[in-house]
Amino acid sequence: MSLPTSVRPSLLDEAAKIQDKAYAPYSNFRVGAAIRTTSGAIYTGVNVENAAYPEGTCAEAGAIAAMVLGGETEIAEVAVIGDSDEPVPPCGGCRQKIREFAGPEVQVSMMSRTGKVLTMTVGELLPGAFTPDHMD
Ligand code: THU
């Protein structure tokens, strides 16, 4: 049984706590992501850039890798925080990565550096997604 929202630590707080660990010397745009799974566990990730720019990875990808390493594959909630004035939405590739492990009803909370929050569902962020179901 999961705890009521009011007594759960905010997932955005978890993302904010680790955002500073991002390795972003090229963009100077630090992103922190946190995932809560259906078991209640929390996994976090930051963006990790590279001198060969396309080799950089997003914060969401890091959190997903940590989740899978932790033996879990069912996302219950996602939070993303970035260094911008507006809430930072997951990039297109990350929306697809999240959808692999989250149903369309799962909420994604996005926060700006100023604390502005926008919450959308995975289905709103990626309508008409190609999902594992298409491979049945
Ligand atoms: N970035 C993320 O980590 N997640 C997103 O969804 C948006 C973009 C990172 C990638 C790159 O290191 C920096 O933000 C600028 O694009």
mmCIF file of C-alpha atoms in Angstrom, residues 90-100 102-106 108 120-131:
data_model
loop_
_atom_site.group_PDB
_atom_site.id
_atom_site.type_symbol
_atom_site.label_atom_id
_atom_site.label_comp_id
_atom_site.label_asym_id
_atom_site.label_seq_id
_atom_site.Cartn_x
_atom_site.Cartn_y
_atom_site.Cartn_z
ATOM 1 C CA PRO A 90 11.723 15.564 -20.884
ATOM 2 C CA CYS A 91 13.198 15.542 -24.407
ATOM 3 C CA GLY A 92 11.522 13.424 -27.075
ATOM 4 C CA GLY A 93 13.885 10.503 -26.617
ATOM 5 C CA CYS A 94 13.366 10.507 -22.862
ATOM 6 C CA ARG A 95 9.585 10.515 -23.300
ATOM 7 C CA GLN A 96 9.939 7.285 -25.242
ATOM 8 C CA LYS A 97 12.341 5.849 -22.649
ATOM 9 C CA ILE A 98 9.914 6.695 -19.827
ATOM 10 C CA ARG A 99 6.950 5.236 -21.753
ATOM 11 C CA GLU A 100 8.709 1.878 -21.921
ATOM 12 C CA ALA A 102 5.237 3.810 -17.460
ATOM 13 C CA GLY A 103 1.596 3.724 -18.464
ATOM 14 C CA PRO A 104 0.014 6.801 -20.088
ATOM 15 C CA GLU A 105 -1.599 7.776 -16.748
ATOM 16 C CA VAL A 106 1.715 8.194 -14.906
ATOM 17 C CA VAL A 108 5.557 13.645 -14.747
ATOM 18 C CA MET A 120 1.523 16.312 -17.153
ATOM 19 C CA THR A 121 0.854 12.647 -17.780
ATOM 20 C CA VAL A 122 3.075 10.419 -19.884
ATOM 21 C CA GLY A 123 0.160 10.096 -22.319
ATOM 22 C CA GLU A 124 -0.026 13.863 -22.723
ATOM 23 C CA LEU A 125 3.725 14.103 -23.255
ATOM 24 C CA LEU A 126 3.816 11.271 -25.790
ATOM 25 C CA PRO A 127 0.443 10.618 -27.415
ATOM 26 C CA GLY A 128 0.199 7.712 -29.814
ATOM 27 C CA ALA A 129 3.372 6.154 -28.452
ATOM 28 C CA PHE A 130 4.970 3.038 -29.831
ATOM 29 C CA THR A 131 4.955 0.712 -26.820
#
